[in-house]
Structures are given as C-alpha cells and as structure tokens.
CSV table of C-alpha atoms in Angstrom, one decimal:
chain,number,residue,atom,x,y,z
A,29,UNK,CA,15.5,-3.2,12.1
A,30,UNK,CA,15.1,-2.1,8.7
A,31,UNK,CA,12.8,1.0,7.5
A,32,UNK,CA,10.0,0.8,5.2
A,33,UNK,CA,8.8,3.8,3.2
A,34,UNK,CA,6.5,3.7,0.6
A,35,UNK,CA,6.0,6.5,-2.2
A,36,UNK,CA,2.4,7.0,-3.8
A,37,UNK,CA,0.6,9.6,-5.6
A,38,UNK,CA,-1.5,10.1,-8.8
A,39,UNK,CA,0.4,9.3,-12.0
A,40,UNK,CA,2.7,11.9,-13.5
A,41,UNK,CA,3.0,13.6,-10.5
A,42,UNK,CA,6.9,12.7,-9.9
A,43,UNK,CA,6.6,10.2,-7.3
A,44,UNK,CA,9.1,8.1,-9.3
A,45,UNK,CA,12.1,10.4,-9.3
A,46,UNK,CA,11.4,11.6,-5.6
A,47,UNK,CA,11.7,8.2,-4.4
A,48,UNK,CA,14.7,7.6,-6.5
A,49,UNK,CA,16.4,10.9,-5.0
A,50,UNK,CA,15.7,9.7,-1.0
A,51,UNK,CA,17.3,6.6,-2.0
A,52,UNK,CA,20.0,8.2,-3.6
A,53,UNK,CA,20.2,10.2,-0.4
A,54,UNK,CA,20.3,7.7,1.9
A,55,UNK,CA,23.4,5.5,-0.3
A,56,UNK,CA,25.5,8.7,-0.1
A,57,UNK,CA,24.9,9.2,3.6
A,58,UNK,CA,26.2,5.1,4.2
A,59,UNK,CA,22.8,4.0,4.5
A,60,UNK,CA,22.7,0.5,2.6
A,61,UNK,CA,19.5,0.9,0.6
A,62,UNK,CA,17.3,-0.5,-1.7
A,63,UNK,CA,14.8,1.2,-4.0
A,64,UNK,CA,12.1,-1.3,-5.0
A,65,UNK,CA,9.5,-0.6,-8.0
A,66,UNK,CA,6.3,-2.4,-7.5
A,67,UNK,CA,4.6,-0.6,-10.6
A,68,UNK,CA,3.8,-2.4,-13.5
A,69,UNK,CA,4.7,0.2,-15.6
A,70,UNK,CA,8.4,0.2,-14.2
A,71,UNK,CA,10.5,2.7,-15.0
A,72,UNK,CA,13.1,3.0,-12.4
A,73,UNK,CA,15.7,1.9,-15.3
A,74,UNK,CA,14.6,5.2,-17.4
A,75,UNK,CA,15.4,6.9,-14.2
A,76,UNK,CA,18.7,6.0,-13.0
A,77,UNK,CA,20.0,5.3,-16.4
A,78,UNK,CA,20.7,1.2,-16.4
A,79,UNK,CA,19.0,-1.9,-17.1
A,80,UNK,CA,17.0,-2.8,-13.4
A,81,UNK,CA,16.3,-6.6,-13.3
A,82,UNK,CA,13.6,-8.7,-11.4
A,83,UNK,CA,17.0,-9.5,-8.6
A,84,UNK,CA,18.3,-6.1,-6.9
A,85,UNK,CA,20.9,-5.0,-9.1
A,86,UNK,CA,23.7,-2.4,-7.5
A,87,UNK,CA,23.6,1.1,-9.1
A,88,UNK,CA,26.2,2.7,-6.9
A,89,UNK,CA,28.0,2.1,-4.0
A,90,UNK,CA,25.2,1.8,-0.9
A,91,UNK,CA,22.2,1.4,-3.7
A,92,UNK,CA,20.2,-1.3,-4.8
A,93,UNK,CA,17.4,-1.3,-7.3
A,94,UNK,CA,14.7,-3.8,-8.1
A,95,UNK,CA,11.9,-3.6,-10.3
A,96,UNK,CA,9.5,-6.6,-8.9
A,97,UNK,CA,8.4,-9.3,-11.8
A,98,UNK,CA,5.1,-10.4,-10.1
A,99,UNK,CA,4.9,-13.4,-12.8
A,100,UNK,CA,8.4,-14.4,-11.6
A,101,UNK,CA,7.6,-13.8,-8.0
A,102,UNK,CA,3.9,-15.4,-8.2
A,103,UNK,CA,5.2,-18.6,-9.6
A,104,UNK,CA,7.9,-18.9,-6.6
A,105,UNK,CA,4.7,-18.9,-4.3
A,106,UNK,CA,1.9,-20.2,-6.2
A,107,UNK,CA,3.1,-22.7,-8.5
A,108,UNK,CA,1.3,-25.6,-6.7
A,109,UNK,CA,-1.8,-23.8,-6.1
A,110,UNK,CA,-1.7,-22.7,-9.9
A,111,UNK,CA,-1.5,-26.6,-10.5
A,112,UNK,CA,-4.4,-27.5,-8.2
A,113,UNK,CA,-6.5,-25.5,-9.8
A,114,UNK,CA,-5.1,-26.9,-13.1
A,115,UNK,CA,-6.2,-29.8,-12.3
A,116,UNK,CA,-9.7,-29.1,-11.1
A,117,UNK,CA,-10.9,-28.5,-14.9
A,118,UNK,CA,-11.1,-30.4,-18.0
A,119,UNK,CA,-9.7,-29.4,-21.0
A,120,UNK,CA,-11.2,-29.9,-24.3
A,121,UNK,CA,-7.5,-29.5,-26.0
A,122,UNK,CA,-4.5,-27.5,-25.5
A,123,UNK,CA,-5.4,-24.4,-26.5
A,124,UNK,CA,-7.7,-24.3,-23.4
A,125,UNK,CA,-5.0,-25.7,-21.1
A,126,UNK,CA,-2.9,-22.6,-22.5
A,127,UNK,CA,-5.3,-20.3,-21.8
A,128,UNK,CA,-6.3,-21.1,-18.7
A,129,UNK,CA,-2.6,-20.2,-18.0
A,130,UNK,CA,-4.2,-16.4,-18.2
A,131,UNK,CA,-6.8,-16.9,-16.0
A,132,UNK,CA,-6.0,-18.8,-13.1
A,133,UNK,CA,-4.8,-16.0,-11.4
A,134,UNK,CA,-7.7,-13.7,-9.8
A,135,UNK,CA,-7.5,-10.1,-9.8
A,136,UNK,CA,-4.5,-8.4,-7.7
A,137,UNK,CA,-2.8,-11.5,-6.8
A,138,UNK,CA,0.4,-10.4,-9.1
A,139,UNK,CA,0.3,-7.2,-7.3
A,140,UNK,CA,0.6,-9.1,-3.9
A,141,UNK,CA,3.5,-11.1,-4.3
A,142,UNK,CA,5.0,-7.7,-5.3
A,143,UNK,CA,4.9,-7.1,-1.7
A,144,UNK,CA,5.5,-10.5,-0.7
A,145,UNK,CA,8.8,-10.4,-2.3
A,146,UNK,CA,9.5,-6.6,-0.4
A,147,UNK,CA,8.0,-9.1,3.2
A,148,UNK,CA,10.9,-11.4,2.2
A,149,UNK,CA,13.4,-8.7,1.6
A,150,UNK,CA,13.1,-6.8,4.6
A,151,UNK,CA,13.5,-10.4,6.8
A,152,UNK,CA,16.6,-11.0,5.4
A,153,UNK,CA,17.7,-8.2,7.1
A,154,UNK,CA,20.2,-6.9,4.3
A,155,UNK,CA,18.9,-3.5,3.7
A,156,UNK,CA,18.9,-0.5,6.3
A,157,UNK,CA,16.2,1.3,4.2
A,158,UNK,CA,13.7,-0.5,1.8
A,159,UNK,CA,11.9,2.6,-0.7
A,160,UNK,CA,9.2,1.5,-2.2
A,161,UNK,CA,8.0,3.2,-5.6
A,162,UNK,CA,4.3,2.5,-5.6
A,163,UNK,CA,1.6,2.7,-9.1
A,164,UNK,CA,-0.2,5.6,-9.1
A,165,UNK,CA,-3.1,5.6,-5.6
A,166,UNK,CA,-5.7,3.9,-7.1
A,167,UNK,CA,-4.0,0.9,-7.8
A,168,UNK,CA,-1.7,1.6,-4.9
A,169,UNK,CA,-4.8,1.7,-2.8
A,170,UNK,CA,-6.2,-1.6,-4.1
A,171,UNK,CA,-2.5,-3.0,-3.9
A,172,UNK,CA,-2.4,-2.6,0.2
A,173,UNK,CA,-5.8,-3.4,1.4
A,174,UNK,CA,-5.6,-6.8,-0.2
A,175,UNK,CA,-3.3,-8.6,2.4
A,176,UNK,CA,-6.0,-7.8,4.6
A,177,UNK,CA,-9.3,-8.6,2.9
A,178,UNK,CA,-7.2,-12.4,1.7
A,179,UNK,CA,-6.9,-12.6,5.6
A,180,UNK,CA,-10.2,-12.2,6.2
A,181,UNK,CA,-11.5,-14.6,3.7
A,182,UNK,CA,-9.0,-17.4,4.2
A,183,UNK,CA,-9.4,-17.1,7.9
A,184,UNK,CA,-12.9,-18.0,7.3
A,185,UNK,CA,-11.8,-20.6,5.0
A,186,UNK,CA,-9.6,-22.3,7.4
A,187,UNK,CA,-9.0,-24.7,9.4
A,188,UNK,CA,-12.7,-26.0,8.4
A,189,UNK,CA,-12.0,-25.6,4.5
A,190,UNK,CA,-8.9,-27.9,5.1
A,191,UNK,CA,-10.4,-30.6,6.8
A,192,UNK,CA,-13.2,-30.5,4.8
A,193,UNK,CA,-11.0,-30.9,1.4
A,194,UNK,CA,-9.9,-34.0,2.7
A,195,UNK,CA,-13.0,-35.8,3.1
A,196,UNK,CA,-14.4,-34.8,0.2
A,197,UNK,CA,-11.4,-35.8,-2.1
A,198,UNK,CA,-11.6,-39.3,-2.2
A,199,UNK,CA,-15.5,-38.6,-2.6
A,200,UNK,CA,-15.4,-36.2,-5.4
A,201,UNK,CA,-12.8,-37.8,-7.5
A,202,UNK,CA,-15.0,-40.9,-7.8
A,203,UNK,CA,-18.2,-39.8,-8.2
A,204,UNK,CA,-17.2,-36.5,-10.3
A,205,UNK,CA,-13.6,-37.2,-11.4
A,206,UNK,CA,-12.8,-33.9,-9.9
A,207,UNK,CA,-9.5,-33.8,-8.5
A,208,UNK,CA,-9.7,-31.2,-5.6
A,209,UNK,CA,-6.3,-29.8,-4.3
A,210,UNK,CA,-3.9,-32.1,-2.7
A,211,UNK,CA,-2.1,-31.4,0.7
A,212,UNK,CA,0.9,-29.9,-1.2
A,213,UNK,CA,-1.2,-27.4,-2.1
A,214,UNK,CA,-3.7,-26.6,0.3
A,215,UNK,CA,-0.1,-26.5,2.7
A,216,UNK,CA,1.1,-23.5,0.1
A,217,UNK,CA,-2.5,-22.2,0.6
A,218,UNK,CA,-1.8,-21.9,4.3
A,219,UNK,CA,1.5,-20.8,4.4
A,220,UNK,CA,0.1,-18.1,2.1
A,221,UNK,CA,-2.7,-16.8,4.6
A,222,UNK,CA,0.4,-17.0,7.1
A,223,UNK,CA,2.5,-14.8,5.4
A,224,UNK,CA,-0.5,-12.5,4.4
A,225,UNK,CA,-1.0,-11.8,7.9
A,226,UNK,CA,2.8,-11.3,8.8
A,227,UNK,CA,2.8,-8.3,5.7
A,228,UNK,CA,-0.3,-7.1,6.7
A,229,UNK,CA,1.3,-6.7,10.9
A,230,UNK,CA,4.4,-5.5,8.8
A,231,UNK,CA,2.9,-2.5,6.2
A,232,UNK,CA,1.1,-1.2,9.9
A,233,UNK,CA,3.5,-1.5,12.1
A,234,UNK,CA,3.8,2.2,12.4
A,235,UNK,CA,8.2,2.1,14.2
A,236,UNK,CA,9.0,0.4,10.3
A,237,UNK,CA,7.0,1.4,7.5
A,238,UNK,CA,4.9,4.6,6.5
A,239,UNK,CA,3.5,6.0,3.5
A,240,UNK,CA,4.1,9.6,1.5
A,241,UNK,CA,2.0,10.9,-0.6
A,242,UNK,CA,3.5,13.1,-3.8
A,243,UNK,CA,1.0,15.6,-5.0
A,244,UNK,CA,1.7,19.0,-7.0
A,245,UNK,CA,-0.4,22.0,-7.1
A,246,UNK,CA,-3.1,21.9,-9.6
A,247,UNK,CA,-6.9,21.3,-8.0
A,248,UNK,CA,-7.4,17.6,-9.5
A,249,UNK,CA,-4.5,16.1,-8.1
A,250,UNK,CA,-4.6,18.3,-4.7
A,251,UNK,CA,-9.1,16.5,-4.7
A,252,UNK,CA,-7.2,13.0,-5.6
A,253,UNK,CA,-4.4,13.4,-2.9
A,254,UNK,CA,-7.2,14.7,-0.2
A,255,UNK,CA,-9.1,11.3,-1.0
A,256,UNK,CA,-6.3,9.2,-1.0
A,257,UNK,CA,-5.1,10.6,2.7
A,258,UNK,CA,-8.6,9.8,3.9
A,259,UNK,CA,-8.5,5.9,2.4
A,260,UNK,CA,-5.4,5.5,3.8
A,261,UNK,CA,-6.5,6.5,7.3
A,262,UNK,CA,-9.0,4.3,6.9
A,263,UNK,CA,-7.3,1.4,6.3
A,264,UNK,CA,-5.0,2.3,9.0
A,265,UNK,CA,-1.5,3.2,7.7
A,266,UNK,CA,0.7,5.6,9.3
A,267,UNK,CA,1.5,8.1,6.6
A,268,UNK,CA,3.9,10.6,7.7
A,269,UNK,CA,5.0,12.7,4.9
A,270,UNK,CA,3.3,14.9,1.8
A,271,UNK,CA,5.5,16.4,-0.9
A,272,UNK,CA,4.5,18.8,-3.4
A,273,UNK,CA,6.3,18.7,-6.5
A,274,UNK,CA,7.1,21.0,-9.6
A,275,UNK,CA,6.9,24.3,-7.7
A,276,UNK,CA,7.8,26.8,-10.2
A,277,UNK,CA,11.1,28.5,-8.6
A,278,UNK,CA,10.5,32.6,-7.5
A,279,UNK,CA,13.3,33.4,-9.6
A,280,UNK,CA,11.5,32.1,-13.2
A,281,UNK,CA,10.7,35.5,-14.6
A,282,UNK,CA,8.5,34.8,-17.6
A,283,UNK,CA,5.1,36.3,-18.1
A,284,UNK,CA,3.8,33.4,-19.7
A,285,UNK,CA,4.5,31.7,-16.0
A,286,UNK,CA,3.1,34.6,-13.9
A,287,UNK,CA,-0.5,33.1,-14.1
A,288,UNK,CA,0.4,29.2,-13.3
A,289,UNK,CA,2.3,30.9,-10.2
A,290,UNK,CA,-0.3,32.2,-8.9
A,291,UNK,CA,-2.5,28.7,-9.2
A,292,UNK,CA,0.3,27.3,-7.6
A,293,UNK,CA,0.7,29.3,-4.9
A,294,UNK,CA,-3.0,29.2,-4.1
A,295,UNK,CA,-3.2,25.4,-4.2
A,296,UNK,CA,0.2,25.0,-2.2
A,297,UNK,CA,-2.1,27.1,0.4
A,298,UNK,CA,-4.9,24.8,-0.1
A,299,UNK,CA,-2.2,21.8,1.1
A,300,UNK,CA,-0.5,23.1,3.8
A,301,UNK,CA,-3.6,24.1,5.2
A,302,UNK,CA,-5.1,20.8,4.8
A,303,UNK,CA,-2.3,18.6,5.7
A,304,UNK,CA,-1.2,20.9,8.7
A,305,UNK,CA,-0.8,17.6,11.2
A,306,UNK,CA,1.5,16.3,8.5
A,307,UNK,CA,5.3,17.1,7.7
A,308,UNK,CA,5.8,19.0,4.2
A,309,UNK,CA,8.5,18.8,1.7
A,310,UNK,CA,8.5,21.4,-1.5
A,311,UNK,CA,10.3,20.1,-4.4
A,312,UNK,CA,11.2,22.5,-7.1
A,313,UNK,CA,10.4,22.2,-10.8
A,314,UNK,CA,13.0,21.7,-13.5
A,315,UNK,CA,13.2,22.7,-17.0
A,316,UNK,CA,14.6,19.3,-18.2
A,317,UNK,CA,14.2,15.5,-17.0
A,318,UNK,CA,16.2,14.5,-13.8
A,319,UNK,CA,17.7,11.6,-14.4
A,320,UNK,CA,20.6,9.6,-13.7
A,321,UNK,CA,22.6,9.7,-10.6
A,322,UNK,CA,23.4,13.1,-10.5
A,323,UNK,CA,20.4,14.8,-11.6
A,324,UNK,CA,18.5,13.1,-8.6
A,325,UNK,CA,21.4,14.5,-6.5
A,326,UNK,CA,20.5,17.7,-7.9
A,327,UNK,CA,16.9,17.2,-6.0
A,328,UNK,CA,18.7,15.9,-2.7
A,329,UNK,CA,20.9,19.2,-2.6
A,330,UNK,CA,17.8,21.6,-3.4
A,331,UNK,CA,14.7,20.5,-1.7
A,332,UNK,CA,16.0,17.3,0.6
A,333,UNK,CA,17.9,18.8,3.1
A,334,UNK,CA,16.8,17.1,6.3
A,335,UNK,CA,19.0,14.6,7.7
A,336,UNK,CA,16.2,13.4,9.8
A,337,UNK,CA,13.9,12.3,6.5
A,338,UNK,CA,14.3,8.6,6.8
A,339,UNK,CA,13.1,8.2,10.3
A,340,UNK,CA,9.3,8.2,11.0
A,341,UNK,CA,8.5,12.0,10.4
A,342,UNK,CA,5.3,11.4,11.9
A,343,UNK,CA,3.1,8.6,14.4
A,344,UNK,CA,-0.4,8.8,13.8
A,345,UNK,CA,-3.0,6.8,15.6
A,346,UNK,CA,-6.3,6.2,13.1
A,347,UNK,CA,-7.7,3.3,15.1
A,348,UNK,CA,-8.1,3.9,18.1
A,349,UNK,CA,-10.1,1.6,21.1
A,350,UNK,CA,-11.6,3.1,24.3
A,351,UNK,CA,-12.6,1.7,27.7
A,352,UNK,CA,-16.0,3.7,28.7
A,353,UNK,CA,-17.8,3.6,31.9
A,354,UNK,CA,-20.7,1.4,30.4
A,355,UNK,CA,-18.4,0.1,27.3
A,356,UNK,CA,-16.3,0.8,24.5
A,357,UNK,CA,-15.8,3.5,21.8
A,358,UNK,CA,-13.8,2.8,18.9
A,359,UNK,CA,-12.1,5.8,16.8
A,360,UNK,CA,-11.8,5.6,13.5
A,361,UNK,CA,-9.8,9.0,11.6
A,362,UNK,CA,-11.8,9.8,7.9
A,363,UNK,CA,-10.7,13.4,7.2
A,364,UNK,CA,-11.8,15.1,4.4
A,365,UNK,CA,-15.4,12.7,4.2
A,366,UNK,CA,-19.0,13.5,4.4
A,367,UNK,CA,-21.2,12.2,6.9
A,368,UNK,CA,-24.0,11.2,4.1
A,369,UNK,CA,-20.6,9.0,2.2
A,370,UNK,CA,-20.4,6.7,5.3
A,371,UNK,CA,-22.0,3.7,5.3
A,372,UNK,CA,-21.7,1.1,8.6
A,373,UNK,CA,-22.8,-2.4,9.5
A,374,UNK,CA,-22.2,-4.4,12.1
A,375,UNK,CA,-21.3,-8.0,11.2
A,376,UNK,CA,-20.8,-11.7,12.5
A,377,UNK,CA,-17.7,-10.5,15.4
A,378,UNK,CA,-16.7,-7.2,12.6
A,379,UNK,CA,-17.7,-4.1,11.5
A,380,UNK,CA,-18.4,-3.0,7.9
A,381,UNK,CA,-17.4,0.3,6.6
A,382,UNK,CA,-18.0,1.9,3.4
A,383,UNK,CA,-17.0,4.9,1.9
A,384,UNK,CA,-17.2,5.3,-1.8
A,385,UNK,CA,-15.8,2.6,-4.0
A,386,UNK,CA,-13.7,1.2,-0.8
A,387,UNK,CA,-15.3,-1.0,1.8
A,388,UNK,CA,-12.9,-2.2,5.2
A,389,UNK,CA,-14.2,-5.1,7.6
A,390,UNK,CA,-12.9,-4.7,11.0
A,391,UNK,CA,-12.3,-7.7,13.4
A,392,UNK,CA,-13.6,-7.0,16.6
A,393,UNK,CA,-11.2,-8.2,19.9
A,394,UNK,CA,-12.0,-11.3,21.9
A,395,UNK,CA,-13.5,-8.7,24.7
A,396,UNK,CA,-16.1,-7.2,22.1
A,397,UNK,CA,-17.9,-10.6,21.6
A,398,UNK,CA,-20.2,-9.8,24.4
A,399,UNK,CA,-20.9,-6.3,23.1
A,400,UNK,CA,-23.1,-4.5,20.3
A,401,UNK,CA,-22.7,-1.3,18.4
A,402,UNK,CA,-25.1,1.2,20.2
A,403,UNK,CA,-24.9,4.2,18.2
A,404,UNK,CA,-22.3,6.2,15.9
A,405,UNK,CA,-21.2,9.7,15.5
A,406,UNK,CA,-19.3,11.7,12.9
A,407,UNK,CA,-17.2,14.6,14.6
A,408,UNK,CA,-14.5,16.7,12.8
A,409,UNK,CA,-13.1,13.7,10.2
A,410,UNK,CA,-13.3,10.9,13.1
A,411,UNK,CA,-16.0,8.5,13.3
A,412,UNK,CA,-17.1,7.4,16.8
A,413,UNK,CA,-19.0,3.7,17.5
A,414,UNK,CA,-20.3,3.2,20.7
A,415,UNK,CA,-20.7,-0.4,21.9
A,416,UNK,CA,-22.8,-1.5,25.1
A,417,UNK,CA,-22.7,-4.8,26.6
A,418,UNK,CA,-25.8,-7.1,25.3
C-alpha cells in the first residue's frame, strides 16, 4: 500500500523545498518515490534544477517528479462532458464557440483532476510514497473539500437526474432544439461522481494519506496556520505533522539578527505550545536558495533526521460518533474557534456547519434517520450534537 502525504502552508513559507527534501530522503533511503506538484504556480523544476513535465519524469535514481497539467488531465476525464455542454448552447459565430472553451469549466474543477490524476497514480501501485506539494492553504483548502461537496450534489443529482435526462431528450430537442447530454456523457458524469467518492474515502483514509502543515515564526503566518489546522479538522483530515521553517541558527552572531531571534523564539513558543498533540519538525534558515539535489540533501542531513518520518507520525480522530443511553453524540474537533463563529443547521438526513468563509454538510448514517439534533455544546475546541430519537 502506498503512502500519501500532502505538504501545505501559506505561500513563501518553504513548503516547496521541504517537500522536495522528504522526497529526496525517501529516494536515497530505496523508497521508490514520487513528488507531485499540484500548484498552479509550479515550481518544482526551479527547485530540483530540470525541466518537470505533465508525465513523472525521473530526477534520480528512486525519484520521480510531476508537476500536474489540470487542462491536460481535465480533458482525459471531461472531454465528453465539455462536449455536452457544447452542445447545449447556440452560437452566434466562432468567436463565441471559442470562448465558451473558457467557460465551460466551473470554478475548481482544474484543481480536482489534479488530484484525480494523484487517485490514479496511487492505484497503479508504482510508487511506495506519493508527496504531494500543495498551493498555498487557501486554495489548498478549497482544493480538498471539493471531492466532497461534488459528492454531495451529484448524489442528489443521481440516479433521478439520469433517468430524467432521458425522457426529457427526445422532448426538448423537438420542442426547444436543445440537445441535452447524451448517454456517453451523462456515463462520464457518473463515473466522475464514482471516482469523487473513491478520492474523497482515499485523502481520509487516515493508514495512507495525512497532511503537514509548513509554517515559520512570524505572528501572521503562525494566526493563518492556527486557522488552517482548525479547517482541516473540520473537514476531517488526519494531519500529523507541523514544521517551522527558517529558524535563524544560535550560532548567527549579528546584531542586526538579535531582535528577529527573539520574535522567533517567542512565536516558535507560541507553536509548540499550540500544536502540542502534534509532532514538530524545526528547519533551519539558510543564507542562500536550496536548490538542486544536494542543497535539499543539505536540509535532510540538518533538520530531517528521523527515519520514522514517512510513516503516519500521528492518528487523530476529528469525527467522532457516540452511542448514549437515550441516543447519539457526535464529536466534531474545531480547535482554535469561538463559540459565537459556529453556525449549525440541521438538514434533510445532514448537518450544516459553518465557520467563517467555510461551510461542511455532514451525511448522517442510516441509523440517525429516526433521530433529531437535541441540543449542542462547545467544550475545549470540540463541538458536541446531541441527537434524541423523534
């Protein structure tokens, strides 16, 4: 079974070259490895050196590297759907056909088949280790949540939506000449919501994949990394790793450095008081850019030591269900949240939550159709829904 981990933090903060160094790690230590950029702004050939293609491309012995081409990958998958759609509209001459090539895909999709094409890598079965190199958390964020809010809307879309496209085909190309998607394509659509749930079982299953967060010492990014832990736990991934980068070494002795220790050492404080459940790496600054092979070597030999940092470093639990004496209680983990920030809702068979920008809807289990939310609490980061049996 292969092993997933996935790199993320705000932009700038090195998460880049410390995914290249595990993978560079990894390759020298015989694992068979592949180091995967799924930022658009690639630039995992500026780090190792060498041109990094849209196919994995072999950088040494044991190491692979692919920056994803989501127009390459989304055409593989959605070229039929693309054409449905085409179809759907009428053109007035070609320069709206042309344009309509820019629009036909909604907002994310070219991110998701960035991590369909990692779904398809990782069931081939040719890697031991699959590093991901994520866009900074926002979009990283956005990126990972949307395999699961596509499953929730195409599972309300089918197997009705299907059944109903064929009867109303026939129908709406003679009264309207509207051609609605053929079965070619509402077939891709379904294979699509197939696979959607397959990488959404895959980015949670928590023996496989987990998430690390890169952060460095300076209050902004330590706030951003803080959020980003708690919209992670939210959305239920295991993330099992935080590494601060561009400590300033004790032995820079420079007065002009003296007072940006200090900030650093009070914000490294900050961390591993915060992210004490959580295993810590410290990753030294350099003077100059680390690139190519050796310079991320140089990182492996001073601040990845461990031999045991490709396994899961850490299993946490964010969701948890409870059997009560008169019903259920289900556990949901929001460090570093305010009680007034949470906003709940109970829906048709799902809950609603909403924090911020960022809103999750929970299936309920089979059991809980017979059973209501009764009242919620807020307790040291973990939110607490009682159901009762209606």
């Amino acid at each position: 079974m292969s092993r997933i981990i996935i790199f993320t933090g705000k932009g700038g903060v090195g998460k880049t070259s410390t995914a290249a160094a595990h993978a560079v790690k990894a390759s020298r230590k015989g694992i068979k490895t592949l180091i995967v950029s799924t930022d658009m702004a690639h630039n995992l050939s500026d780090i190792f050196m060498q041109e990094i293609k849209k196919e994995p491309e072999e950088v040494e012995e044991n190491l692979w590297a692919l920056e994803v081409d989501p127009n390459y990958e989304m055409e593989r998958y959605y070229g039929s759907i693309s054409e449905a759609i085409k179809k759907m509209i009428s053109f007035q001459n070609s320069k709206d056909e042309e344009a309509f090539e820019d629009i036909v895909v909604f907002p994310g999709m070219e991110e998701l088949f960035s991590l369909l094409k990692i779904k398809e890598i990782y069931d081939e079965m040719v890697y031991d280790l699959i590093i991901v190199d994520c866009a900074p958390t926002g979009e990283t964020l956005s990126l990972l949540k949307l395999p699961e809010i596509l499953s929730w809307y195409m599972e309300k879309m089918f197997p009705v939506g299907k059944v109903a496209m064929k009867v109303l085909r026939p129908i709406s190309k003679a009264a309207f000449k509207l051609e609605l998607p053929n079965n070619d394509a509402l077939n891709d659509i379904e294979k699509l919501y197939v696979k959607l749930s397959e990488l959404q079982n895959l980015l949670k299953n928590r023996e496989v994949c987990s998430l690390r967060l890169v952060t460095i010492p300076e209050k902004m990014v330590v706030d951003e990394t803080k959020r980003n832990y708690m919209y992670l736990n939210l959305y239920n991934f295991n993330v099992d790793g935080l590494y601060i980068n561009r400590i300033l070494p004790s032995e820079v002795e420079n007065s002009f450095f003296d007072k940006w220790k200090d900030i650093q050492k009070k914000y490294i404080k900050v961390l591993e008081d915060t992210f004490s459940e959580v295993p810590i790496y410290k990753i030294k600054w350099y003077p100059i850019d680390v690139n190519g092979i050796e310079g991320l070597h140089k990182i492996v030999k001073d601040s990845l030591t461990d031999d045991n940092i490709f396994r899961v470093l850490k299993t946490t639990q964010s969701e948890v269900f409870e059997r009560l004496e008169d019903g259920y209680r289900l556990n949901i983990k929001v460090p570093f949240t305010e009680k007034q920030d949470l906003n709940l809702h109970e829906g048709d068979n799902e809950l609603i939550i909403k924090i911020g920008n960022f809103k999750r809807n929970i299936p309920m289990p089979e059991v809980m159709k017979k059973y209501s939310v009764s009242k919620a609490k807020f307790e040291d980061g973990i939110l607490k829904i009682y159901f009762e049996e209606m």
